[in-house]
Amino acid sequence: MTQKDITFVADFLTEHFNEAPELYNRKGKYFNVERVGQYLKDEDDDLVSPPNTEGNQWFNFLKNSTHLKESPLLFPYYPEKSLHFVKRQMEGVIDQCLQKPADVIGKSVHQAVCMSLYKTSESEDSTPQLFKLPFLWNDKTSNIHYVLFTMLENSISKIYILRRHTDTSRSVSNGILAVEFGSFLNSSINESSDSRCYSCLDAHFYDDETVTVVLKESVEQEGKERVLAQLPLS
């Protein structure tokens, strides 16, 4: 260490670890701790060196404001506590705010229909991810919910469209159907190929009548074809 390093450490110790007789009655608190570290301790004890808020414009503004002084909209300030304490207090308030909406929403949700899409083994470790790309769309004109998704493994070239009426008591025809991307695309891309298969990279509703899909050629080779297709729901 250089003499400059030693001087720096000595100055730090002199500034922050002077004996503090007024703290002797606190268990284990005989010295002023480093002022940043005290805020990060996960303790409920008061800070050893609380900040000086004298002259703070915000506190002066609140103190002189009749309406804001006791406002329930302002989170209370704890000048004697660490950030961990304040964080726990704030989390408690947020949880309390969210509990009532969660209860109300939870009681209003019920299962309208149950469809078995696939079966997996009982071992979670060996369960592959078979459900991909869920995209939701609400057609307000016809009051129908749509869900676009793909199933991996055996049906990689298909995209599934699930639709339900917003009124759960009503049903719609073709509640779930699959669209397979096969050789019908070949005439516009490569006249000589009749064995190309495409899988869906992404799919979104363009509007109430049209679905946009991004397809890629499934064969393992360089320069795979990418296709942007607009599919009418009809």
XYZ file of N, CA and C in Angstrom:
702
model
N 0.843 -1.201 0.000
C 0.000 0.000 0.000
C 0.873 1.243 0.000
N 0.412 2.241 -0.700
C 1.149 3.503 -0.703
C 0.732 4.325 0.518
N 1.523 5.356 0.793
C 1.195 6.226 1.918
C -0.149 6.909 1.706
N -0.497 7.161 0.429
C -1.780 7.791 0.116
C -2.943 6.862 0.488
N -2.763 5.543 0.202
C -3.799 4.571 0.565
C -3.989 4.519 2.077
N -2.878 4.495 2.803
C -2.952 4.413 4.264
C -3.638 5.653 4.827
N -3.318 6.811 4.273
C -3.934 8.057 4.734
C -5.433 8.040 4.475
N -5.818 7.517 3.310
C -7.236 7.453 2.956
C -8.004 6.571 3.944
N -7.452 5.383 4.250
C -8.099 4.479 5.201
C -8.148 5.106 6.588
N -7.066 5.753 6.991
C -7.017 6.381 8.315
C -8.061 7.486 8.425
N -8.203 8.277 7.366
C -9.215 9.344 7.386
C -10.625 8.765 7.475
N -10.834 7.652 6.763
C -12.152 7.002 6.794
C -12.482 6.523 8.202
N -11.497 5.868 8.858
C -11.713 5.355 10.211
C -11.921 6.501 11.189
N -11.176 7.567 10.998
C -11.297 8.716 11.894
C -12.679 9.351 11.797
N -13.184 9.424 10.572
C -14.468 10.075 10.352
C -15.644 9.230 10.836
N -15.577 7.914 10.596
C -16.758 7.077 10.825
C -16.708 6.225 12.086
N -15.551 6.081 12.705
C -15.465 5.173 13.851
C -14.925 5.867 15.094
N -15.211 7.157 15.234
C -14.893 7.835 16.484
C -15.801 7.287 17.580
N -15.288 7.302 18.800
C -16.116 6.841 19.904
C -17.307 7.771 20.071
N -18.468 7.178 20.348
C -19.692 7.957 20.497
C -20.330 7.602 21.829
N -19.994 8.352 22.911
C -20.528 8.014 24.247
C -22.049 7.994 24.296
N -22.703 8.822 23.456
C -24.170 8.860 23.506
C -24.791 7.568 22.996
N -23.977 6.701 22.371
C -24.500 5.442 21.852
C -24.171 4.254 22.752
N -23.526 4.516 23.894
C -23.083 3.408 24.747
C -24.243 2.582 25.289
N -25.412 3.194 25.431
C -26.539 2.459 25.988
C -27.193 1.543 24.963
N -26.742 1.597 23.708
C -27.267 0.704 22.679
C -26.379 -0.536 22.584
N -26.993 -1.656 22.547
C -26.240 -2.904 22.508
C -25.426 -3.002 21.226
N -24.105 -3.094 21.369
C -23.242 -3.278 20.210
C -23.142 -2.066 19.314
N -23.606 -0.892 19.750
C -23.590 0.292 18.903
C -22.671 1.358 19.525
N -21.389 1.067 19.633
C -20.489 1.992 20.307
C -19.792 2.939 19.345
N -19.967 2.729 18.039
C -19.291 3.566 17.074
C -20.269 3.984 15.976
N -19.975 5.102 15.317
C -20.747 5.507 14.144
C -20.395 4.590 12.988
N -21.397 3.893 12.432
C -21.123 3.004 11.302
C -21.049 3.822 10.030
N -20.527 3.229 8.996
C -20.445 3.895 7.693
C -21.860 4.221 7.234
N -22.124 5.430 6.791
C -23.482 5.941 6.685
C -24.293 5.321 5.551
N -23.632 4.782 4.553
C -24.384 4.136 3.470
C -24.820 2.733 3.890
N -23.909 1.985 4.502
C -24.190 0.603 4.871
C -25.357 0.446 5.822
N -25.581 1.431 6.683
C -26.653 1.304 7.676
C -28.028 1.229 7.022
N -28.170 1.829 5.834
C -29.467 1.806 5.150
C -29.772 0.441 4.552
N -28.742 -0.375 4.347
C -28.907 -1.645 3.643
C -29.061 -2.825 4.587
N -28.942 -2.609 5.874
C -29.087 -3.707 6.819
C -30.549 -4.112 6.931
N -30.784 -5.415 6.885
C -32.154 -5.926 6.955
C -32.556 -6.061 8.419
N -32.732 -4.930 9.077
C -33.064 -4.905 10.485
C -34.187 -3.898 10.730
N -34.883 -4.089 11.841
C -35.933 -3.147 12.213
C -35.431 -2.084 13.192
N -34.158 -2.202 13.604
C -33.604 -1.223 14.541
C -33.487 0.143 13.883
N -33.508 1.177 14.717
C -33.330 2.521 14.188
C -31.918 2.702 13.651
N -31.777 3.631 12.703
C -30.458 3.928 12.148
C -29.577 4.550 13.226
N -28.282 4.215 13.178
C -27.344 4.788 14.129
C -27.091 6.260 13.805
N -27.008 6.555 12.501
C -26.777 7.939 12.064
C -27.877 8.350 11.102
N -29.048 8.713 11.610
C -30.151 9.089 10.717
C -29.809 10.342 9.929
N -30.405 10.504 8.764
C -30.090 11.659 7.921
C -30.636 12.956 8.512
N -29.982 14.028 8.167
C -30.428 15.347 8.617
C -31.361 15.926 7.555
N -32.642 16.061 7.886
C -33.632 16.538 6.914
C -33.886 18.038 7.041
N -33.107 18.706 7.863
C -33.305 20.138 8.041
C -32.993 20.876 6.732
N -33.911 21.711 6.316
C -33.713 22.462 5.079
C -34.156 21.729 3.836
N -34.624 20.497 3.986
C -35.101 19.746 2.816
C -36.382 20.387 2.289
N -36.369 20.756 1.001
C -37.499 21.500 0.429
C -38.793 20.690 0.438
N -38.671 19.377 0.186
C -39.880 18.541 0.129
C -40.542 18.442 1.498
N -39.728 18.222 2.545
C -40.288 18.103 3.885
C -40.889 19.430 4.347
N -40.230 20.515 3.998
C -40.772 21.831 4.354
C -42.088 22.084 3.633
N -42.144 21.657 2.378
C -43.377 21.832 1.596
C -44.532 21.049 2.225
N -44.279 19.778 2.624
C -45.320 18.966 3.247
C -45.753 19.546 4.586
N -44.774 20.028 5.357
C -45.075 20.546 6.692
C -45.982 21.779 6.618
N -45.808 22.566 5.567
C -46.576 23.797 5.432
C -47.860 23.627 4.627
N -48.120 22.391 4.161
C -49.320 22.149 3.372
C -50.392 21.500 4.242
N -51.502 22.192 4.387
C -52.583 21.676 5.230
C -53.175 20.391 4.658
N -53.321 20.338 3.334
C -53.987 19.209 2.698
C -53.073 17.985 2.575
N -51.798 18.216 2.317
C -50.895 17.094 2.082
C -50.317 16.508 3.365
N -50.329 17.293 4.421
C -49.670 16.852 5.657
C -50.211 15.520 6.150
N -51.528 15.354 6.107
C -52.157 14.131 6.595
C -52.759 13.294 5.465
N -52.296 13.521 4.250
C -52.888 12.827 3.096
C -52.573 11.331 3.122
N -53.599 10.472 2.955
C -53.353 9.016 2.909
C -52.704 8.581 1.597
N -52.643 9.494 0.628
C -52.053 9.144 -0.665
C -50.527 9.184 -0.628
N -49.967 9.859 0.360
C -48.513 9.947 0.464
C -47.989 8.833 1.366
N -46.983 8.119 0.886
C -46.395 7.064 1.699
C -45.625 7.696 2.856
N -45.841 7.226 4.087
C -45.173 7.850 5.239
C -43.658 7.692 5.181
N -42.999 8.664 5.749
C -41.535 8.677 5.733
C -41.003 8.213 7.091
N -40.008 7.339 7.050
C -39.415 6.812 8.289
C -37.928 7.182 8.315
N -37.597 8.372 8.802
C -36.196 8.826 8.752
C -35.260 8.010 9.630
N -35.816 7.265 10.564
C -34.956 6.509 11.482
C -34.749 5.061 11.037
N -35.364 4.652 9.903
C -35.350 3.248 9.518
C -34.536 3.011 8.248
N -34.115 1.742 8.059
C -33.336 1.375 6.878
C -34.248 1.168 5.680
N -33.637 1.043 4.496
C -34.406 0.838 3.270
C -35.132 -0.500 3.296
N -34.552 -1.502 3.943
C -35.208 -2.806 4.034
C -36.531 -2.686 4.801
N -36.511 -1.908 5.875
C -37.728 -1.710 6.660
C -38.792 -1.008 5.815
N -38.386 0.051 5.115
C -39.325 0.797 4.272
C -39.864 -0.095 3.156
N -39.009 -0.943 2.592
C -39.431 -1.849 1.520
C -40.514 -2.812 2.025
N -40.312 -3.373 3.210
C -41.311 -4.288 3.767
C -42.632 -3.560 4.027
N -42.543 -2.329 4.524
C -43.754 -1.548 4.780
C -44.517 -1.302 3.476
N -43.782 -0.939 2.434
C -44.420 -0.638 1.152
C -45.027 -1.899 0.542
N -44.324 -3.028 0.647
C -44.869 -4.281 0.123
C -46.169 -4.648 0.828
N -46.220 -4.401 2.134
C -47.431 -4.695 2.879
C -48.601 -3.850 2.410
N -48.346 -2.568 2.136
C -49.409 -1.670 1.664
C -49.878 -2.097 0.275
N -48.936 -2.436 -0.604
C -49.289 -2.850 -1.968
C -50.094 -4.150 -1.937
N -49.668 -5.115 -1.122
C -50.417 -6.377 -1.006
C -51.845 -6.128 -0.540
N -51.992 -5.201 0.404
C -53.327 -4.888 0.916
C -54.194 -4.262 -0.179
N -53.584 -3.401 -1.008
C -54.323 -2.760 -2.099
C -54.776 -3.776 -3.146
N -53.949 -4.783 -3.396
C -54.243 -5.744 -4.459
C -55.149 -6.893 -4.006
N -55.280 -7.076 -2.711
C -56.018 -8.235 -2.214
C -57.492 -8.193 -2.602
N -58.134 -7.022 -2.432
C -59.563 -6.916 -2.722
C -59.851 -7.154 -4.209
N -59.140 -6.483 -5.142
C -59.380 -6.789 -6.563
C -59.129 -8.256 -6.895
N -58.113 -8.852 -6.279
C -57.824 -10.265 -6.552
C -58.983 -11.150 -6.116
N -59.563 -10.839 -4.964
C -60.701 -11.629 -4.477
C -61.909 -11.477 -5.397
N -62.190 -10.236 -5.796
C -63.358 -9.978 -6.637
C -63.196 -10.631 -8.010
N -62.018 -10.426 -8.621
C -61.774 -11.008 -9.947
C -61.767 -12.529 -9.866
N -61.131 -13.061 -8.821
C -61.059 -14.512 -8.680
C -62.426 -15.162 -8.573
N -63.346 -14.521 -7.854
C -64.684 -15.096 -7.692
C -65.524 -14.967 -8.963
N -65.158 -14.031 -9.855
C -65.949 -13.821 -11.068
C -65.490 -14.712 -12.223
N -64.343 -15.383 -12.070
C -63.810 -16.232 -13.140
C -64.249 -17.671 -12.926
N -64.750 -18.294 -13.977
C -65.100 -19.700 -13.882
C -64.768 -20.392 -15.204
N -64.629 -21.691 -15.146
C -64.255 -22.474 -16.328
C -65.455 -22.640 -17.253
N -65.284 -22.239 -18.520
C -66.372 -22.350 -19.495
C -66.313 -23.673 -20.236
N -65.092 -24.125 -20.547
C -64.954 -25.361 -21.318
C -63.579 -25.955 -21.024
N -63.455 -27.263 -21.175
C -62.175 -27.934 -20.957
C -61.880 -28.816 -22.159
N -60.717 -28.609 -22.789
C -60.317 -29.408 -23.943
C -58.979 -30.071 -23.655
N -58.872 -31.344 -23.963
C -57.614 -32.065 -23.795
C -56.798 -31.921 -25.078
N -55.664 -31.220 -25.000
C -54.840 -30.970 -26.180
C -53.781 -32.048 -26.384
N -53.182 -32.511 -25.297
C -52.173 -33.559 -25.405
C -51.941 -34.173 -24.029
N -51.295 -35.309 -24.012
C -50.963 -35.971 -22.761
C -49.448 -36.076 -22.639
N -48.956 -35.953 -21.419
C -47.526 -36.061 -21.160
C -47.282 -37.090 -20.073
N -46.022 -37.419 -19.894
C -45.673 -38.374 -18.854
C -45.837 -37.732 -17.489
N -45.914 -38.559 -16.450
C -46.105 -38.043 -15.101
C -44.854 -37.359 -14.573
N -43.704 -37.695 -15.136
C -42.454 -37.085 -14.686
C -42.309 -35.698 -15.298
N -42.206 -34.676 -14.443
C -42.094 -33.312 -14.944
C -40.771 -33.078 -15.662
N -39.734 -33.809 -15.263
C -38.416 -33.594 -15.853
C -38.401 -33.933 -17.344
N -39.188 -34.918 -17.736
C -39.161 -35.363 -19.122
C -40.285 -34.752 -19.961
N -41.040 -33.823 -19.376
C -42.167 -33.233 -20.104
C -41.670 -32.149 -21.045
N -41.851 -32.322 -22.351
C -41.404 -31.294 -23.293
C -42.378 -30.129 -23.347
N -41.914 -28.999 -23.851
C -42.792 -27.852 -24.032
C -43.531 -28.032 -25.352
N -44.817 -28.322 -25.273
C -45.589 -28.609 -26.476
C -46.489 -27.450 -26.886
N -46.710 -26.524 -25.977
C -47.643 -25.425 -26.244
C -46.835 -24.158 -26.495
N -47.062 -23.491 -27.631
C -46.219 -22.362 -27.994
C -47.061 -21.281 -28.676
N -46.583 -20.066 -28.587
C -47.141 -18.938 -29.328
C -48.591 -18.588 -29.000
N -49.050 -18.627 -27.776
C -50.445 -18.242 -27.555
C -50.632 -16.746 -27.808
N -51.524 -16.412 -28.719
C -51.836 -15.017 -29.028
C -53.341 -14.830 -28.970
N -53.794 -13.837 -28.222
C -55.224 -13.635 -28.014
C -55.740 -12.463 -28.835
N -56.961 -12.603 -29.305
C -57.604 -11.546 -30.083
C -59.095 -11.543 -29.756
N -59.646 -10.350 -29.612
C -61.073 -10.220 -29.325
C -61.748 -9.485 -30.477
N -62.650 -10.173 -31.152
C -63.425 -9.580 -32.232
C -64.684 -8.968 -31.626
N -64.655 -7.657 -31.440
C -65.777 -6.989 -30.770
C -67.020 -6.936 -31.640
N -66.851 -7.053 -32.961
C -68.013 -7.015 -33.853
C -68.879 -8.255 -33.684
N -68.225 -9.419 -33.656
C -68.970 -10.679 -33.530
C -68.927 -11.249 -32.112
N -68.270 -10.521 -31.193
C -68.187 -10.947 -29.781
C -67.585 -12.340 -29.636
N -66.431 -12.531 -30.277
C -65.750 -13.830 -30.216
C -64.302 -13.630 -29.774
N -63.865 -14.485 -28.861
C -62.460 -14.533 -28.442
C -61.726 -15.555 -29.306
N -60.516 -15.191 -29.753
C -59.675 -16.113 -30.509
C -58.370 -16.346 -29.751
N -57.857 -17.564 -29.850
C -56.522 -17.877 -29.349
C -55.772 -18.618 -30.454
N -54.644 -18.051 -30.862
C -53.774 -18.723 -31.835
C -52.651 -19.409 -31.071
N -52.325 -20.650 -31.424
C -51.190 -21.313 -30.795
C -50.686 -22.433 -31.699
N -49.501 -22.897 -31.412
C -48.934 -24.025 -32.148
C -48.610 -25.129 -31.163
N -48.593 -26.355 -31.674
C -48.221 -27.524 -30.880
C -46.961 -28.101 -31.512
N -45.941 -28.272 -30.711
C -44.677 -28.787 -31.231
C -44.760 -30.298 -31.432
N -43.596 -30.902 -31.628
C -43.503 -32.341 -31.848
C -44.183 -32.750 -33.150
N -45.289 -33.490 -33.091
C -45.870 -34.105 -34.284
C -46.616 -33.136 -35.194
N -46.959 -31.959 -34.708
C -47.768 -31.055 -35.535
C -47.077 -29.710 -35.711
N -45.790 -29.743 -36.025
C -45.013 -28.514 -36.113
C -45.418 -27.657 -37.298
N -46.049 -28.260 -38.319
C -46.444 -27.493 -39.502
C -47.861 -26.938 -39.394
N -48.485 -27.071 -38.228
C -49.861 -26.619 -38.071
C -49.955 -25.443 -37.104
N -50.945 -24.614 -37.333
C -51.306 -23.582 -36.365
C -52.763 -23.815 -35.976
N -53.043 -23.707 -34.689
C -54.385 -23.989 -34.181
C -55.111 -22.685 -33.854
N -56.390 -22.661 -34.128
C -57.228 -21.505 -33.840
C -58.383 -21.960 -32.937
N -58.391 -21.436 -31.724
C -59.461 -21.736 -30.766
C -60.336 -20.499 -30.658
N -61.630 -20.670 -30.739
C -62.512 -19.520 -30.614
C -63.703 -19.840 -29.721
N -64.079 -18.825 -28.920
C -65.196 -18.951 -28.000
C -66.005 -17.666 -28.029
N -67.300 -17.790 -27.838
C -68.154 -16.611 -27.761
C -67.949 -15.941 -26.405
N -67.990 -14.597 -26.381
C -67.809 -13.897 -25.104
C -68.945 -14.211 -24.134
N -70.109 -14.549 -24.674
C -71.219 -15.039 -23.850
C -71.036 -16.546 -23.706
N -70.589 -16.980 -22.530
C -70.216 -18.385 -22.351
C -71.378 -19.347 -22.538
N -72.591 -18.834 -22.523
C -73.743 -19.714 -22.723
C -73.967 -20.029 -24.200
N -73.284 -19.309 -25.077
C -73.446 -19.529 -26.513
C -72.212 -20.234 -27.059
N -72.382 -21.019 -28.107
C -71.277 -21.729 -28.733
C -71.079 -21.216 -30.153
N -69.903 -21.508 -30.715
C -69.614 -21.131 -32.097
C -69.209 -22.380 -32.858
N -69.457 -22.376 -34.153
C -69.067 -23.530 -34.967
C -67.555 -23.583 -35.094
N -67.018 -24.779 -35.277
C -65.563 -24.972 -35.373
C -64.844 -24.285 -34.210
N -65.200 -24.697 -32.994
C -64.608 -24.093 -31.804
C -63.097 -24.159 -31.802
N -62.544 -25.247 -32.361
C -61.093 -25.341 -32.509
C -60.790 -26.028 -33.835
N -59.842 -25.472 -34.562
C -59.458 -26.076 -35.838
C -57.969 -25.848 -36.058
N -57.395 -26.601 -36.990
C -55.978 -26.505 -37.295
C -55.786 -26.168 -38.764
N -54.791 -25.328 -39.040
C -54.417 -24.988 -40.413
C -53.010 -25.531 -40.647
N -52.874 -26.348 -41.671
C -51.567 -26.938 -41.956
C -50.943 -26.253 -43.167
N -49.665 -25.908 -43.044
C -48.947 -25.241 -44.127
C -48.167 -26.291 -44.899
N -48.691 -26.671 -46.048
C -48.066 -27.742 -46.828
C -47.637 -27.279 -48.196
N -47.898 -28.101 -49.187
C -47.376 -27.855 -50.534
C -48.134 -26.766 -51.292
N -49.234 -26.251 -50.735
C -49.997 -25.245 -51.474
C -49.188 -23.959 -51.663
N -48.122 -23.786 -50.859
C -47.289 -22.603 -51.010
C -46.232 -22.768 -52.098
N -45.981 -23.998 -52.512
C -44.835 -24.248 -53.376
C -44.951 -23.577 -54.746
N -46.147 -23.462 -55.281
C -46.288 -22.918 -56.624
C -45.822 -21.470 -56.691
N -45.944 -20.752 -55.584
C -45.550 -19.346 -55.612
C -44.095 -19.127 -55.231
N -43.440 -20.190 -54.718
C -42.059 -20.039 -54.271
C -41.094 -20.801 -55.179
N -41.403 -22.050 -55.402
C -40.498 -22.872 -56.197
C -41.329 -23.912 -56.929
N -41.505 -23.717 -58.235
C -42.376 -24.593 -59.021
C -41.908 -26.038 -59.026
N -40.585 -26.248 -58.900
C -40.043 -27.596 -59.060
C -40.100 -28.420 -57.782
N -40.399 -27.774 -56.641
C -40.371 -28.512 -55.373
C -41.777 -28.947 -54.984
N -41.896 -30.184 -54.527
C -43.201 -30.668 -54.085
C -43.123 -31.313 -52.708
N -42.007 -31.117 -52.019
C -41.835 -31.795 -50.736
C -41.544 -30.823 -49.591
N -41.728 -29.548 -49.810
C -41.399 -28.582 -48.769
C -42.484 -28.530 -47.701
N -42.013 -28.369 -46.470
C -42.934 -28.273 -45.344
C -42.531 -27.049 -44.532
N -43.504 -26.330 -44.038
C -43.234 -25.087 -43.328
C -43.773 -25.157 -41.904
N -43.020 -24.557 -40.988
C -43.480 -24.441 -39.609
C -43.698 -22.966 -39.304
N -44.491 -22.698 -38.291
C -44.891 -21.327 -37.973
C -43.953 -20.731 -36.919
N -43.279 -19.648 -37.276
C -42.413 -18.948 -36.331
C -43.214 -17.996 -35.435
N -44.228 -17.366 -36.013
C -45.036 -16.430 -35.242
C -46.376 -16.233 -35.946
N -47.382 -15.866 -35.196
C -48.717 -15.657 -35.760
C -49.474 -14.633 -34.924
N -50.078 -13.665 -35.603
C -50.882 -12.645 -34.935
C -52.093 -12.334 -35.804
N -53.127 -11.854 -35.160
C -54.258 -11.350 -35.929
C -53.881 -9.992 -36.513
N -54.104 -9.831 -37.822
C -53.867 -8.547 -38.475
C -55.074 -7.643 -38.267
N -56.264 -8.219 -38.400
C -57.524 -7.557 -38.075
C -58.551 -8.651 -37.801
N -59.815 -8.287 -37.708
C -60.848 -9.274 -37.390
C -60.988 -10.350 -38.455
N -60.552 -10.060 -39.687
C -60.753 -10.985 -40.798
C -59.504 -11.731 -41.220
N -58.325 -11.305 -40.750
C -57.069 -11.791 -41.322
C -56.062 -12.164 -40.242
N -55.338 -13.248 -40.496
C -54.248 -13.682 -39.622
C -52.935 -13.562 -40.389
N -51.927 -12.965 -39.756
C -50.595 -12.861 -40.352
C -49.690 -13.914 -39.720
N -49.001 -14.691 -40.548
C -48.088 -15.719 -40.033
C -46.711 -15.560 -40.670
N -45.687 -15.894 -39.891
C -44.316 -15.956 -40.393
C -43.919 -17.424 -40.416
N -43.604 -17.934 -41.604
C -43.291 -19.352 -41.779
C -41.827 -19.528 -42.127
N -41.286 -20.687 -41.756
C -39.927 -21.029 -42.182
C -39.926 -22.451 -42.721
N -39.021 -22.681 -43.637
C -38.898 -24.014 -44.212
C -38.346 -24.957 -43.159
N -38.931 -26.135 -43.046
C -38.586 -27.037 -41.946
C -37.344 -27.873 -42.198
N -36.933 -28.020 -43.467
C -35.772 -28.870 -43.756
C -34.512 -28.232 -43.214
N -33.585 -29.075 -42.770
C -32.334 -28.592 -42.204
C -31.337 -28.304 -43.309
N -31.249 -27.052 -43.722
C -30.280 -26.674 -44.749
C -30.056 -25.176 -44.680
N -28.966 -24.740 -45.326
C -28.656 -23.324 -45.345
C -29.648 -22.583 -46.235
N -29.884 -21.307 -45.936
C -30.753 -20.498 -46.773
C -32.199 -20.928 -46.724
N -32.699 -21.222 -45.540
C -34.100 -21.631 -45.421
C -35.024 -20.504 -45.889
N -36.094 -20.901 -46.553
C -37.070 -19.925 -46.996
C -37.829 -19.345 -45.794
N -38.109 -18.039 -45.851
C -38.980 -17.393 -44.886
C -40.156 -16.804 -45.650
N -41.361 -17.043 -45.140
C -42.555 -16.602 -45.836
C -43.442 -15.791 -44.896
N -43.852 -14.612 -45.325
C -44.841 -13.818 -44.606
C -46.170 -13.974 -45.340
N -47.145 -14.581 -44.657
C -48.411 -14.890 -45.319
C -49.576 -14.242 -44.590
N -50.549 -13.763 -45.360
C -51.788 -13.232 -44.825
C -52.889 -14.242 -45.105
N -53.501 -14.767 -44.067
C -54.516 -15.791 -44.236
C -55.888 -15.259 -43.828
N -56.867 -15.262 -44.725
C -58.217 -14.855 -44.346
C -58.877 -15.936 -43.481
N -59.528 -15.527 -42.431
C -60.177 -16.483 -41.532
C -61.239 -17.307 -42.265
N -61.860 -16.721 -43.275
C -62.904 -17.436 -43.982
C -62.339 -18.631 -44.738
